[in-house]
Structures are given as C-alpha cells and as structure tokens.
Amino acid sequence: MASSSGDEKTEREEQEEALIALIEHRAKEVDHLRTRVTYYKSQLEEAEKRLGETERKLAHLRSRGNAVPSTKVSENGVKVKEERRSCSPTPTKTGVHSRNGKPEQRPQLVIPAVNPKPFVPVKMEETDSRSIPTHSKSAVKEKGHRISREHEGSETQSKGTKRKFEQREHKDLIQMVCSSSSPRTVNCQTSNHIPSQHKRKLRSLALCPTNDQLFVTSALDGLVNLWEIQARGDRSSASHLSTADCASTKNRRWPEDIAWHPHGGSVFTVYSADGGDSQIAVLNLNKAKEKKRVTFFEDKPHVKGIINSITFMPWEDVCFMTGGSDHAVVHWTERNGEDCWKPKVLHRSMHSSAVMGVAGMQQKQMVVSVGADKRIIGFDLQTGRADYKHQIESKCMSVLPNPCDFNLFMVQTSTPERQLRLFDIRLRRTEIHEFGWKQESSESQSALINQAWSPDGFYLTSGSADPMIHIFDIRFNSKKPSQSIKAHQKRVFKAAWHHSLPLLISISSDLNIGIHKIV
C-alpha cells in the first residue's frame, strides 16, 4: 500500500509540474498576443487618421469646383472610381478632354481598398550585367583630385555613379519580422582582398552618400584613406586614391569614429575629450593641399573620455550628433562659414554611463542614444524631452535605424548569442525580435564590431571576433544567422552593403579590405 501511495504522489507531482510549465508557456503566449494587439491598435489609429485626412482633402478639392474624377466609397470599404477618358488615340490623364471637347464615358472601375504592399527586395541571386549600373570615366582620376558639389550634381556624369541625398519613402517592414520559417540567403561567391595601406588595425569604414564609387577607411595609425571601387566583371576591386593624416594635434590620437557629410565633399572624425585635445575634425576632400585639408574644431563640449559615435541626422537641415563617455549627447549645427559648426548639449544626465551610439529617426526629429548603462533614450528635439525610454538587461553598444521602415531600429548589445535586438519606436518596452551568434575566439562582445543594413531593409550584416561575416534576415523566425561567410583571416569589424552594386565591403584586423561579390 505504501508503494502504491508513493506512485500516486509521484504521478501527481509530475502532472503538477507539467501544468505549471503549460501555464508559463500560455502566459508568455498571452503577453505576446497583447503586444501584437497593441501594435495593431496603433496601426489602426494611424490608418484611420490617414483615411480621415484623405477624405478631407477630397472634400476640399470638390468644394473648389474643379473638374475631377468622382470617387465613391461603398459601405464595405470598396472604392468605386468614375473616370473620363479622351477620345484621342493617345492616352491622356484622367479628366482631360479630347480635341473635340467631348469626353468619352469610361466603364466604372472597382478598385479594392488600399492595403500596404509588401516591399519586395531585389533578388541578388538574379542580378546580372543588365541590373548593374554602368560606369564611364572615373569621377576621381588621381590622388587628391577634387570632389566638388557642382560636379556631383551634374547630369552629364556617368549614370549610376552619382546619388543625390533625398528623402526616402517609408515602407512597412515590421509586419514581416519573424514571418518566415526559412531564411532567404544571398549568394556570395567571389571575394577579393586588398591591402588597406594602414600600418595599424582598422577602426572604421564609411561609404560616400553621394558617389557610389567612393568609400573611406580609418585606423589606429591616425590615417584616413580614400578608395574608389573598380567594378570589373566577376572580380571587383578598389584603388587607393589618397591618404590624409587625421591624428589629433595635441596627443596624436586616432579617429574613434568617422562620418561622411551628406553632400559627400568631406569626412568628419571624432576623438577624445581628455587632455584638452581636439574633439572634432573635418577632412575636406575638395582641398588639394595636405595641411589645409584637415581642420580641427575649437569647440570642446564633451568634458571627459572617448567620443564614441558621430552620426549625421537624416533630416533636411544638415546637422550631426556625437555621443561620448561623459554621458552626453551633443547636437552640432552649421554656422555661416566654411567648416564652422556650433555645438549644443542635448542632454548629459539621461544616461548614467558612456553613450556608445547615436542615430536619428526619419519620421520625426528624434535622436536615439544607447549607452553602457543599458538604456535606450529617444529625445524629441521639438518638445525638448525624452519621448522614448527603455532599459534592457545588458550593455548597449550601438544603434542603427532601418533604411526603409522608419519606425524600426536595431540595438547591438553585449549578450552572447543575443547581440542584436529589434525595436519599434512606437511601442514602449517591447522587443520585436532578437538574434545573434556564438563566438569561438572570444566570449566578450567588442564595441568595435559594427553592423549595417542592406538597402532593402531586410538584411543585417555584422562583424565578429571570429573571421566571419554574419548575415541576418529579419523575416527569419530564428535567433541564428541566416548565413555566415568566412571573409578574412582575423576578426571582422564591419561589412557594409553597397548602395547600388551587388557588393559587400568589409574591414578586418588582418589589415585587409574585402570586396565580396554577390551573384
């Protein structure tokens, strides 16, 4: 009898444990669904606002008495659009009469209610010679050649090499996060490694925002090298154009971070606030003489430690932000005059430790900063206060907004196998997705490792303490990389997607630059 009683007790305990585990699972499921409900409620509110604005515009347009197409909205939300078509053989715009002045009635068109169309990325596997922009003579033919703004805007330049800085169009990608059980990989077949011309380890890589052929690298030797991409069939390369000594004037420090000016004619570098040294410098690529090319700013708003990040904001008025070890985020605006900028401390007390990364959101003037204090702060310039606050369980290393979905941004953390987190700026304290990788050579996560978004906003590349480039597909419902590419002999600091060519460009502590062809 005692044995039977013991068996019943053991069975009851097992059932109790199973029920507890099931309750925990279903509680998490409920929390997840609540999060999704909150998200879709916000989406519904925005859709209702857009519908109301469109209806008001239509009423205003009709009140003006102009001859416009009549559009009716039925009860089921289906739009019925009545258009008039010209009798002319050539197609004309809606509402334009034919030559004899008599419009021809067109059958009613039933157009379903507008839904956001999923963004379809370019299939890199299908890229052929027709999809690659053709390049004529190089925009930069020799070392030290000027890169003028007028030259960049000229319509006579080779097609596909010049890009104007313009306002991007928002695409809703958040609804596609974690939507697929299988990853979509990119086919990276050929790689070319070029000596970086640096004597010490590389630190930064930045692609020119206006000229698709140019990029710069910086290293611990204090030098900034300018490169030009040579697209040659299956094996692309890069040629070294010029070198500038950008070490700080007093302590000969190397640039901690670099950023292109949005107009493409200059590169900005940041240093340290210790020892009264220069904090910001600008390398003007339009000047030929070496001594006049680098200008150091006199203003020194950061009070101590390394300045970890510099980023230009994606807004119409050109400005940039810096984040430093003094817990401060500084807003820099251009004064009247060449290479003259005015600093203003945005905040110094919202972070309790070093600010590691700063970025600007596209849809409104909000500056997102992340720090070693595990905090994520979204500061609204118009209201002068933090509209977004969140704290996670590990140190934050950098922040990177998505280039297509203006509400989506990535934060790099120090947690192994969970290094990258995705957030929606509209949702408070909600993590949309997380992913990462396992490092073989080191357990610690270095702040020198950086990430980059693909132009279509679906892929993230990341360097690693290992000689690998990790690629993540945000649509893949897994925390692991969708693929990993062995790209160098030592650790990879960054792998950046080219704006228009099917290329990945990487830098490594093996002192090489990798040009990786995607076919």
Coordinates of C-alpha atoms in Angstrom, one line a residue:
M1 CA 0.0 0.0 0.0
A2 CA 2.9 2.4 0.8
S3 CA 4.4 1.8 -2.6
S4 CA 1.0 2.5 -4.3
S5 CA 0.6 5.7 -2.4
G6 CA 4.2 6.8 -3.3
D7 CA 3.5 6.2 -7.0
E8 CA 0.3 8.2 -6.9
K9 CA 2.2 11.1 -5.2
T10 CA 5.0 11.0 -7.8
E11 CA 2.4 10.9 -10.7
R12 CA 0.6 13.9 -9.1
E13 CA 3.8 15.9 -8.8
E14 CA 4.7 15.1 -12.5
Q15 CA 1.2 16.3 -13.5
E16 CA 1.6 19.4 -11.4
E17 CA 5.0 20.2 -13.0
A18 CA 3.5 19.7 -16.5
L19 CA 0.6 22.0 -15.7
I20 CA 2.9 24.7 -14.3
A21 CA 5.1 24.5 -17.4
L22 CA 2.0 24.8 -19.6
I23 CA 0.7 27.8 -17.6
E24 CA 4.1 29.5 -18.1
H25 CA 4.0 28.8 -21.8
R26 CA 0.5 30.1 -22.2
A27 CA 1.2 33.2 -20.1
K28 CA 4.0 34.1 -22.5
E29 CA 1.7 33.4 -25.4
V30 CA -0.9 35.8 -23.9
D31 CA 1.8 38.5 -23.3
H32 CA 3.0 38.1 -26.9
L33 CA -0.6 38.4 -28.3
R34 CA -1.2 41.5 -26.1
T35 CA 1.9 43.1 -27.6
R36 CA 0.6 42.3 -31.1
V37 CA -2.8 43.8 -30.2
T38 CA -1.2 47.0 -29.0
Y39 CA 0.8 47.2 -32.2
Y40 CA -2.3 46.6 -34.4
K41 CA -4.3 49.2 -32.4
S42 CA -1.6 51.8 -33.1
Q43 CA -1.7 50.8 -36.8
L44 CA -5.5 51.1 -36.9
E45 CA -5.3 54.6 -35.3
E46 CA -2.8 55.7 -37.9
A47 CA -4.8 54.2 -40.8
E48 CA -8.0 55.9 -39.5
K49 CA -6.1 59.2 -39.4
R50 CA -4.8 58.8 -42.9
L51 CA -8.3 57.9 -44.1
G52 CA -9.7 61.0 -42.5
E53 CA -7.1 63.2 -43.9
T54 CA -7.7 61.8 -47.4
E55 CA -11.4 62.3 -47.1
R56 CA -10.9 65.9 -46.0
K57 CA -8.6 66.5 -49.0
L58 CA -11.2 65.1 -51.3
A59 CA -14.0 67.2 -49.8
H60 CA -11.8 70.3 -50.1
L61 CA -10.9 69.5 -53.7
R62 CA -14.6 69.0 -54.6
S63 CA -15.5 72.3 -52.9
R64 CA -13.2 74.2 -55.2
G65 CA -15.4 73.2 -58.2
N66 CA -12.7 71.7 -60.3
A67 CA -13.5 69.0 -62.8
V68 CA -12.0 66.0 -61.1
P69 CA -12.9 62.3 -61.2
S70 CA -15.7 61.3 -58.9
T71 CA -14.8 58.7 -56.3
K72 CA -17.3 57.0 -54.1
V73 CA -16.7 54.8 -51.1
S74 CA -19.2 52.0 -50.6
E75 CA -20.2 50.6 -47.2
N76 CA -17.9 47.6 -47.5
G77 CA -14.8 49.8 -48.0
V78 CA -14.5 49.2 -51.7
K79 CA -13.7 52.3 -53.7
V80 CA -15.6 52.9 -57.0
K81 CA -13.8 55.3 -59.2
E82 CA -15.5 57.0 -62.1
E83 CA -13.1 58.3 -64.7
R84 CA -13.4 60.0 -68.1
R85 CA -11.2 59.0 -71.0
S86 CA -10.4 61.1 -74.0
C87 CA -11.4 60.0 -77.5
S88 CA -7.9 60.8 -78.7
P89 CA -5.9 57.7 -79.8
T90 CA -3.1 58.6 -77.4
P91 CA -3.7 58.0 -73.7
T92 CA -4.4 61.1 -71.7
K93 CA -4.7 61.8 -67.9
T94 CA -8.0 61.3 -66.1
G95 CA -10.3 64.3 -66.6
V96 CA -8.6 65.7 -69.7
H97 CA -11.0 66.2 -72.6
S98 CA -10.4 65.2 -76.2
R99 CA -9.7 67.6 -79.0
N100 CA -13.4 68.0 -80.0
G101 CA -14.2 68.8 -76.4
K102 CA -16.5 65.8 -75.9
P103 CA -15.4 63.5 -73.1
E104 CA -15.9 59.8 -73.6
Q105 CA -17.5 57.8 -70.7
R106 CA -15.4 55.1 -69.3
P107 CA -16.8 52.0 -67.6
Q108 CA -16.7 52.2 -63.8
L109 CA -13.6 50.7 -62.2
V110 CA -13.9 48.8 -59.0
I111 CA -10.7 49.3 -57.0
P112 CA -10.3 47.4 -53.7
A113 CA -9.4 49.3 -50.6
V114 CA -5.7 50.3 -50.5
N115 CA -3.5 48.0 -48.4
P116 CA 0.2 48.4 -47.8
K117 CA 2.0 46.5 -50.5
P118 CA 4.8 44.2 -49.1
F119 CA 8.2 45.5 -50.0
V120 CA 9.9 43.1 -52.5
P121 CA 13.7 43.3 -52.2
V122 CA 16.0 42.9 -55.2
K123 CA 16.8 39.3 -55.6
M124 CA 20.6 39.3 -55.5
E125 CA 20.8 35.8 -56.9
E126 CA 19.2 37.0 -60.1
T127 CA 21.5 40.0 -60.5
D128 CA 23.0 40.2 -64.0
S129 CA 25.0 42.6 -66.0
R130 CA 21.9 44.5 -67.0
S131 CA 21.0 45.4 -63.4
I132 CA 24.5 46.7 -62.5
P133 CA 24.9 50.4 -63.2
T134 CA 27.4 51.1 -66.0
H135 CA 30.3 53.3 -65.2
S136 CA 32.1 55.5 -67.6
K137 CA 35.2 57.5 -66.7
S138 CA 36.1 57.7 -63.0
A139 CA 34.8 60.7 -61.1
V140 CA 38.1 60.7 -59.3
K141 CA 41.1 60.0 -61.6
E142 CA 44.1 60.6 -59.4
K143 CA 45.1 61.1 -55.8
G144 CA 44.0 64.3 -54.3
H145 CA 41.5 65.1 -57.1
R146 CA 38.7 67.5 -56.0
I147 CA 35.2 66.2 -55.5
S148 CA 33.0 69.3 -56.0
R149 CA 29.3 69.5 -55.1
E150 CA 28.6 71.0 -58.5
H151 CA 30.4 68.1 -60.1
E152 CA 28.3 65.6 -58.1
G153 CA 25.0 67.3 -59.2
S154 CA 25.9 67.4 -62.9
E155 CA 23.6 65.4 -65.1
T156 CA 26.5 64.8 -67.6
Q157 CA 28.2 62.5 -65.1
S158 CA 28.3 58.7 -65.7
K159 CA 24.9 57.1 -64.9
G160 CA 24.8 55.0 -61.7
T161 CA 27.8 56.6 -60.0
K162 CA 26.2 59.8 -58.5
R163 CA 23.4 59.7 -56.0
K164 CA 21.7 62.8 -54.6
F165 CA 20.8 62.9 -50.9
E166 CA 17.0 62.7 -50.9
Q167 CA 14.1 61.9 -48.6
R168 CA 13.4 58.2 -48.7
E169 CA 9.9 56.6 -48.8
H170 CA 8.7 54.8 -45.7
K171 CA 7.9 51.0 -46.2
D172 CA 6.2 48.9 -43.5
L173 CA 8.6 46.1 -42.8
I174 CA 7.7 45.4 -39.2
Q175 CA 4.7 43.3 -40.1
M176 CA 7.2 40.9 -42.0
V177 CA 9.5 40.4 -39.0
C178 CA 9.6 36.7 -38.0
S179 CA 7.1 35.9 -40.7
S180 CA 9.2 33.1 -42.4
S181 CA 10.3 29.7 -41.1
S182 CA 13.2 29.5 -43.6
P183 CA 15.8 32.2 -44.3
R184 CA 16.4 33.7 -47.7
T185 CA 20.1 33.7 -48.3
V186 CA 22.3 35.8 -50.5
N187 CA 24.8 34.1 -52.9
C188 CA 28.2 35.5 -52.1
Q189 CA 30.7 33.6 -54.4
T190 CA 33.7 35.7 -55.1
S191 CA 35.9 37.7 -52.8
N192 CA 38.9 40.0 -53.4
H193 CA 41.2 41.1 -50.6
I194 CA 43.1 44.4 -50.9
P195 CA 45.9 45.7 -48.6
S196 CA 44.4 48.5 -46.6
Q197 CA 47.5 50.7 -46.8
H198 CA 47.2 51.2 -43.0
K199 CA 50.0 50.2 -40.6
R200 CA 47.8 49.5 -37.6
K201 CA 44.4 47.9 -37.1
L202 CA 41.5 49.3 -38.9
R203 CA 38.8 51.1 -37.0
S204 CA 36.1 52.5 -39.3
L205 CA 34.5 52.1 -42.8
A206 CA 32.1 54.5 -44.4
L207 CA 30.6 54.7 -47.9
C208 CA 30.1 58.0 -49.6
P209 CA 26.4 59.1 -49.6
T210 CA 26.6 60.8 -53.0
N211 CA 29.2 58.9 -55.1
D212 CA 28.7 55.2 -55.3
Q213 CA 32.3 54.6 -56.3
L214 CA 33.9 56.1 -53.1
F215 CA 34.5 54.9 -49.5
V216 CA 36.9 55.7 -46.7
T217 CA 38.7 53.7 -44.0
S218 CA 40.4 54.8 -40.8
A219 CA 42.7 53.0 -38.5
L220 CA 44.8 53.3 -35.3
D221 CA 47.6 54.9 -37.3
G222 CA 45.5 58.1 -37.5
L223 CA 45.2 57.9 -41.3
V224 CA 42.1 58.2 -43.3
N225 CA 42.3 56.5 -46.8
L226 CA 40.0 57.4 -49.7
W227 CA 39.2 54.5 -52.1
E228 CA 37.5 54.1 -55.4
I229 CA 35.6 50.9 -56.3
Q230 CA 36.5 49.3 -59.6
A231 CA 33.7 47.1 -60.8
R232 CA 35.3 44.6 -63.2
G233 CA 33.0 41.7 -64.1
D234 CA 33.1 38.9 -61.6
R235 CA 36.0 40.2 -59.6
S236 CA 35.6 43.8 -58.2
S237 CA 38.4 45.7 -56.6
A238 CA 39.2 49.1 -55.2
S239 CA 42.0 51.5 -55.9
H240 CA 43.7 53.7 -53.3
L241 CA 43.2 57.4 -54.2
S242 CA 44.6 59.4 -51.3
T243 CA 45.7 59.4 -47.7
A244 CA 45.2 62.1 -45.0
D245 CA 46.8 62.3 -41.6
C246 CA 43.9 62.9 -39.3
A247 CA 45.6 62.3 -36.0
S248 CA 44.7 64.9 -33.3
T249 CA 47.0 67.8 -33.0
K250 CA 48.0 67.5 -29.3
N251 CA 48.0 63.9 -28.3
R252 CA 48.1 62.4 -31.8
R253 CA 45.0 60.3 -31.2
W254 CA 43.4 58.3 -34.0
P255 CA 39.8 58.9 -35.0
E256 CA 37.4 56.9 -32.9
D257 CA 34.6 57.2 -35.4
I258 CA 34.0 58.8 -38.9
A259 CA 31.0 60.0 -40.9
W260 CA 30.5 61.4 -44.4
H261 CA 28.9 64.8 -44.7
P262 CA 25.6 64.3 -46.6
H263 CA 26.8 66.4 -49.5
G264 CA 29.8 64.0 -49.9
G265 CA 32.6 66.5 -50.1
S266 CA 34.0 66.0 -46.6
V267 CA 34.5 63.4 -43.8
F268 CA 34.1 64.2 -40.1
T269 CA 36.1 62.5 -37.4
V270 CA 35.8 62.3 -33.6
Y271 CA 38.5 61.8 -30.9
S272 CA 38.7 62.1 -27.1
A273 CA 37.9 64.9 -24.6
D274 CA 40.8 64.0 -22.3
G275 CA 43.9 66.2 -22.1
G276 CA 42.4 69.2 -23.7
D277 CA 42.8 67.6 -27.2
S278 CA 40.7 68.4 -30.3
Q279 CA 37.4 66.7 -30.3
I280 CA 36.1 67.0 -33.8
A281 CA 37.9 67.4 -37.2
V282 CA 36.7 67.7 -40.8
L283 CA 38.7 66.3 -43.8
N284 CA 37.8 68.5 -46.8
L285 CA 38.2 66.4 -49.9
N286 CA 37.8 69.4 -52.1
K287 CA 41.2 70.9 -51.0
A288 CA 44.3 69.7 -52.6
K289 CA 47.0 70.7 -50.1
E290 CA 47.5 68.3 -47.3
K291 CA 47.9 70.9 -44.5
K292 CA 44.6 72.6 -45.4
R293 CA 42.5 69.5 -45.9
V294 CA 42.1 68.7 -42.2
T295 CA 40.5 71.3 -39.9
F296 CA 40.1 70.8 -36.1
F297 CA 37.2 72.4 -34.3
E298 CA 37.9 74.8 -31.5
D299 CA 34.7 74.0 -29.5
K300 CA 35.1 71.2 -27.0
P301 CA 31.6 70.4 -25.5
H302 CA 32.5 66.9 -24.2
V303 CA 34.2 67.1 -20.8
K304 CA 35.9 63.7 -20.5
G305 CA 36.6 60.4 -22.1
I306 CA 36.3 59.0 -25.6
I307 CA 33.8 60.3 -28.1
N308 CA 32.3 57.0 -29.2
S309 CA 30.0 58.0 -32.0
I310 CA 29.3 60.6 -34.7
T311 CA 26.2 60.5 -37.0
F312 CA 24.6 62.9 -39.4
M313 CA 20.9 63.2 -39.0
P314 CA 18.6 62.1 -41.9
W315 CA 16.8 65.5 -42.0
E316 CA 16.5 68.4 -44.4
D317 CA 18.6 70.7 -42.2
V318 CA 22.1 69.3 -42.1
C319 CA 23.4 68.6 -38.5
F320 CA 25.1 65.8 -36.6
M321 CA 25.2 64.3 -33.2
T322 CA 28.1 63.0 -31.1
G323 CA 27.9 60.6 -28.1
G324 CA 30.6 60.4 -25.5
S325 CA 31.9 58.7 -22.4
D326 CA 30.9 61.8 -20.4
H327 CA 27.2 60.6 -20.7
A328 CA 26.5 63.4 -23.1
V329 CA 24.8 63.7 -26.5
V330 CA 25.8 66.9 -28.4
H331 CA 23.9 68.5 -31.2
W332 CA 26.1 70.2 -33.9
T333 CA 24.6 72.7 -36.3
E334 CA 26.3 74.5 -39.2
R335 CA 27.1 78.2 -38.7
N336 CA 27.7 80.7 -41.5
G337 CA 31.1 80.0 -43.0
E338 CA 33.0 77.0 -44.1
D339 CA 33.7 74.1 -41.7
C340 CA 32.2 76.2 -38.8
W341 CA 29.8 74.3 -36.5
K342 CA 28.0 75.2 -33.3
P343 CA 27.6 72.6 -30.5
K344 CA 24.8 72.4 -28.1
V345 CA 24.5 69.7 -25.3
L346 CA 21.2 67.9 -25.9
H347 CA 21.4 66.0 -22.6
R348 CA 24.0 64.9 -20.2
S349 CA 22.0 63.3 -17.4
M350 CA 19.7 60.9 -19.1
H351 CA 22.5 58.3 -19.3
S352 CA 24.4 57.2 -16.2
S353 CA 27.3 55.8 -18.2
A354 CA 29.0 56.2 -21.6
V355 CA 26.9 56.9 -24.6
M356 CA 28.0 54.3 -27.1
G357 CA 25.8 55.1 -30.1
V358 CA 23.5 57.9 -31.5
A359 CA 21.2 57.9 -34.5
G360 CA 18.3 60.0 -35.9
M361 CA 14.9 58.7 -36.8
Q362 CA 13.5 59.6 -40.3
Q363 CA 9.8 60.2 -39.5
K364 CA 10.4 63.0 -36.9
Q365 CA 13.3 64.8 -35.3
M366 CA 14.1 62.2 -32.6
V367 CA 17.6 61.3 -31.6
V368 CA 18.0 57.8 -30.3
S369 CA 21.0 57.2 -28.0
V370 CA 22.2 54.0 -26.4
G371 CA 24.7 53.5 -23.6
A372 CA 26.7 51.2 -21.4
D373 CA 24.1 51.9 -18.7
K374 CA 21.7 49.6 -20.7
R375 CA 19.4 52.5 -21.5
I376 CA 17.8 53.4 -24.8
I377 CA 16.7 57.1 -25.0
G378 CA 14.6 58.7 -27.7
F379 CA 14.9 62.5 -27.4
D380 CA 12.5 64.7 -29.3
L381 CA 14.1 67.9 -30.5
Q382 CA 10.8 69.7 -31.0
T383 CA 9.4 69.0 -27.5
G384 CA 12.8 69.1 -25.8
R385 CA 12.2 65.9 -23.8
A386 CA 12.7 62.1 -24.0
D387 CA 9.6 60.6 -25.5
Y388 CA 11.1 57.1 -25.6
K389 CA 12.8 55.4 -22.6
H390 CA 13.7 51.7 -22.3
Q391 CA 16.2 49.8 -20.3
I392 CA 17.4 46.2 -21.2
E393 CA 19.4 43.7 -19.3
S394 CA 22.8 44.2 -21.0
K395 CA 25.1 47.0 -22.2
C396 CA 24.2 48.7 -25.4
M397 CA 27.0 49.1 -28.0
S398 CA 25.4 50.9 -31.0
V399 CA 22.1 51.8 -32.6
L400 CA 21.1 51.6 -36.3
P401 CA 17.8 52.7 -37.8
N402 CA 16.3 50.7 -40.7
P403 CA 16.7 52.5 -44.0
C404 CA 13.2 51.6 -45.2
D405 CA 10.9 51.3 -42.2
F406 CA 11.3 54.5 -40.2
N407 CA 9.9 53.0 -37.0
L408 CA 12.3 50.1 -36.9
F409 CA 15.8 50.3 -35.3
M410 CA 18.4 47.8 -34.2
V411 CA 20.5 47.9 -31.0
Q412 CA 23.7 46.0 -30.5
T413 CA 24.2 44.5 -27.0
S414 CA 26.9 42.7 -25.1
T415 CA 24.9 39.5 -24.6
P416 CA 26.4 36.5 -26.5
E417 CA 24.1 34.8 -29.0
R418 CA 21.6 37.7 -28.4
Q419 CA 23.7 40.6 -29.6
L420 CA 21.2 42.2 -31.9
R421 CA 17.7 43.5 -30.9
L422 CA 15.0 45.0 -33.0
F423 CA 12.6 47.6 -31.6
D424 CA 9.6 49.6 -32.8
I425 CA 9.9 53.3 -31.8
R426 CA 6.1 53.4 -31.3
L427 CA 6.0 50.5 -28.8
R428 CA 7.3 51.1 -25.3
R429 CA 9.5 48.5 -23.7
T430 CA 8.8 46.0 -26.4
E431 CA 11.4 43.9 -28.2
I432 CA 10.2 42.8 -31.7
H433 CA 13.0 40.3 -32.4
E434 CA 16.4 39.3 -31.2
F435 CA 19.2 37.4 -32.8
G436 CA 23.0 36.8 -32.5
W437 CA 25.9 34.5 -33.0
K438 CA 28.2 32.3 -31.0
Q439 CA 31.8 33.4 -31.0
E440 CA 34.6 30.8 -30.9
S441 CA 37.6 33.1 -30.2
S442 CA 36.1 35.3 -27.5
E443 CA 33.2 35.3 -25.1
S444 CA 33.1 39.1 -24.7
Q445 CA 31.4 41.4 -27.2
S446 CA 33.5 44.2 -28.5
A447 CA 32.1 47.7 -29.2
L448 CA 34.4 47.9 -32.2
I449 CA 32.2 45.3 -34.0
N450 CA 29.6 47.1 -36.2
Q451 CA 26.5 46.3 -38.2
A452 CA 25.0 47.5 -41.5
W453 CA 21.5 47.3 -43.1
S454 CA 21.0 46.2 -46.6
P455 CA 19.4 48.8 -48.9
D456 CA 16.1 46.9 -48.9
G457 CA 16.0 46.9 -45.1
F458 CA 15.5 43.1 -44.8
Y459 CA 19.1 42.0 -44.1
L460 CA 21.7 42.9 -41.4
T461 CA 25.4 42.2 -41.6
S462 CA 27.6 42.1 -38.6
G463 CA 31.3 41.6 -38.0
S464 CA 32.5 39.2 -35.4
A465 CA 35.5 38.4 -33.1
D466 CA 35.9 35.5 -35.5
P467 CA 36.9 35.9 -39.2
M468 CA 33.2 35.8 -40.2
I469 CA 30.5 38.0 -41.7
H470 CA 27.2 37.1 -40.2
I471 CA 24.1 37.9 -42.2
F472 CA 20.6 38.0 -40.6
D473 CA 17.2 38.0 -42.4
I474 CA 14.7 39.9 -40.2
R475 CA 11.9 37.8 -41.8
F476 CA 13.5 34.6 -40.5
N477 CA 11.9 33.5 -37.2
S478 CA 15.2 32.2 -35.7
K479 CA 17.8 33.8 -33.5
K480 CA 20.7 32.4 -35.5
P481 CA 22.3 34.0 -38.6
S482 CA 20.6 33.1 -41.9
Q483 CA 24.1 32.5 -43.1
S484 CA 27.8 33.1 -42.1
I485 CA 30.6 33.8 -44.6
K486 CA 34.3 33.3 -43.8
A487 CA 35.7 36.5 -45.2
H488 CA 39.1 37.2 -43.5
Q489 CA 41.9 35.7 -41.6
K490 CA 41.2 37.6 -38.3
R491 CA 38.2 39.4 -36.7
V492 CA 35.9 41.3 -38.9
F493 CA 35.0 44.8 -37.7
K494 CA 32.3 45.7 -40.2
A495 CA 30.7 44.6 -43.5
A496 CA 28.8 47.3 -45.4
W497 CA 26.3 46.8 -48.2
H498 CA 27.0 48.8 -51.3
H499 CA 24.2 51.3 -52.2
S500 CA 23.7 50.1 -55.8
L501 CA 26.3 47.4 -56.8
P502 CA 25.9 43.8 -55.6
L503 CA 28.9 44.1 -53.2
L504 CA 29.7 43.7 -49.6
I505 CA 32.8 45.7 -48.4
S506 CA 34.4 44.6 -45.2
I507 CA 37.4 45.6 -42.9
S508 CA 39.3 43.3 -40.6
S509 CA 42.2 43.3 -38.1
D510 CA 44.2 41.3 -40.8
L511 CA 44.7 44.8 -42.3
N512 CA 42.8 43.9 -45.5
I513 CA 39.7 45.3 -47.1
G514 CA 37.4 42.6 -48.5
I515 CA 35.3 43.2 -51.7
H516 CA 32.7 40.4 -51.8
K517 CA 30.7 39.9 -55.0
I518 CA 27.1 38.9 -54.6
V519 CA 25.8 37.0 -57.6

